[in-house]
Coordinates of C-alpha atoms in Angstrom, one line a residue:
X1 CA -15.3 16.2 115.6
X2 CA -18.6 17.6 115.9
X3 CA -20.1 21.1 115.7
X4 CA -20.9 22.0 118.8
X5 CA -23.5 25.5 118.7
X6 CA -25.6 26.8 121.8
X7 CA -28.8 28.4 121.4
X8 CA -29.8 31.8 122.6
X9 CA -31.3 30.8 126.0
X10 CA -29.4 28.4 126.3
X11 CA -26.6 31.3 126.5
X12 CA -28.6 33.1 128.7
X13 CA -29.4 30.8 131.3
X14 CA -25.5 29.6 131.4
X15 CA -24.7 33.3 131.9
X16 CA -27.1 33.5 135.1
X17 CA -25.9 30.2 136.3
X18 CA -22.2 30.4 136.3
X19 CA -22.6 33.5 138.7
X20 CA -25.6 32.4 141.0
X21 CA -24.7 28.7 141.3
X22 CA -21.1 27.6 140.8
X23 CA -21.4 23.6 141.8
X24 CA -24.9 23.3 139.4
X25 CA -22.6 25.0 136.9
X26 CA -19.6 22.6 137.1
X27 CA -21.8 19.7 137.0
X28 CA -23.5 20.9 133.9
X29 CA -20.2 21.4 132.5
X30 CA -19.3 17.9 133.4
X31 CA -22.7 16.5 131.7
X32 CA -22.0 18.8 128.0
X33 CA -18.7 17.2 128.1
X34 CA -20.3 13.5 128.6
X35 CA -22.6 14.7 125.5
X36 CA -20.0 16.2 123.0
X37 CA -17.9 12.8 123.7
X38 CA -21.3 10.0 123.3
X39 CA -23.8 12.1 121.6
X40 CA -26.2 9.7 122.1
X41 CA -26.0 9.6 125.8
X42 CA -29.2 11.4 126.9
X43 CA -32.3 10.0 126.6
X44 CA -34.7 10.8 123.6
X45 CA -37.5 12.9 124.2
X46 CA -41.4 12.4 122.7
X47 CA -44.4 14.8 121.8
X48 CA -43.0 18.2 121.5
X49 CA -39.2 17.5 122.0
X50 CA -39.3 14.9 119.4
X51 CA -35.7 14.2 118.0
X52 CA -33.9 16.0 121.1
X53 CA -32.7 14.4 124.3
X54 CA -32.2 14.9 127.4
X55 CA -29.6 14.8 130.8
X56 CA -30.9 14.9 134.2
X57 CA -28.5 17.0 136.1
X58 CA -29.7 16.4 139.7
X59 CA -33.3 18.2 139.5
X60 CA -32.6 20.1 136.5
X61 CA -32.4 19.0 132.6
X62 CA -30.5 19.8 129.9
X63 CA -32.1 19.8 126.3
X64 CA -30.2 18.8 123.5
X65 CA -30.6 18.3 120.2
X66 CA -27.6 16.0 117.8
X67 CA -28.3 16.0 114.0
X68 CA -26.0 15.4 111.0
X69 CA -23.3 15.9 112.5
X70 CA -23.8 19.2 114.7
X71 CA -24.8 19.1 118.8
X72 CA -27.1 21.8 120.1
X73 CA -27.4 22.6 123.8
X74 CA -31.3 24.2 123.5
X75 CA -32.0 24.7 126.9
X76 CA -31.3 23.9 131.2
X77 CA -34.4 24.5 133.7
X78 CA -35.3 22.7 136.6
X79 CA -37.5 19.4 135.5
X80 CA -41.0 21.2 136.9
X81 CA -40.6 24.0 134.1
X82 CA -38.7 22.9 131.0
X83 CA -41.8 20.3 129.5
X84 CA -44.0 23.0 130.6
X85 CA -42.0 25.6 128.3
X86 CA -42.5 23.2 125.2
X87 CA -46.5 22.1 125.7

């Protein structure tokens, strides 16, 4: 089994989303599960999200990072502002 951790935005953001938009949340819910089961699901990211990938969750992403052992949800915006965030 591996350790599953969630950053602090990440927290954050899942916090504001279970209350404002319950479908986005259950489907976001649905994709974590997909990437806790098949790590290597999401498709890896270049430049400044090197060695994190990536689920597209309609027109949002989620950000993840999977290294020795330990999976890391870093971070869900819509796909206009999360590669802006990391430039």
């Amino acid at each position: 089994m591996n350790k599953i951790t969630n950053s602090q935005e990440f927290e954050e953001v899942i916090v504001k989303l279970k209350k404002k938009d319950s479908p986005l949340f259950d489907q976001l819910t649905v994709q974590m599960e997909k990437a806790v089961r098949i790590p290597n699901i999401g498709k890896p990211l270049r430049y400044a999200l090197k060695n994190r990938r990536r689920l597209h969750i309609g027109s949002f992403v989620l950000v993840y990072e999977f290294f020795n052992g330990e999976l890391k949800f870093l971070d869900f915006d819509h796909h206009d502002k999360i590669y802006k965030k990391y430039k």
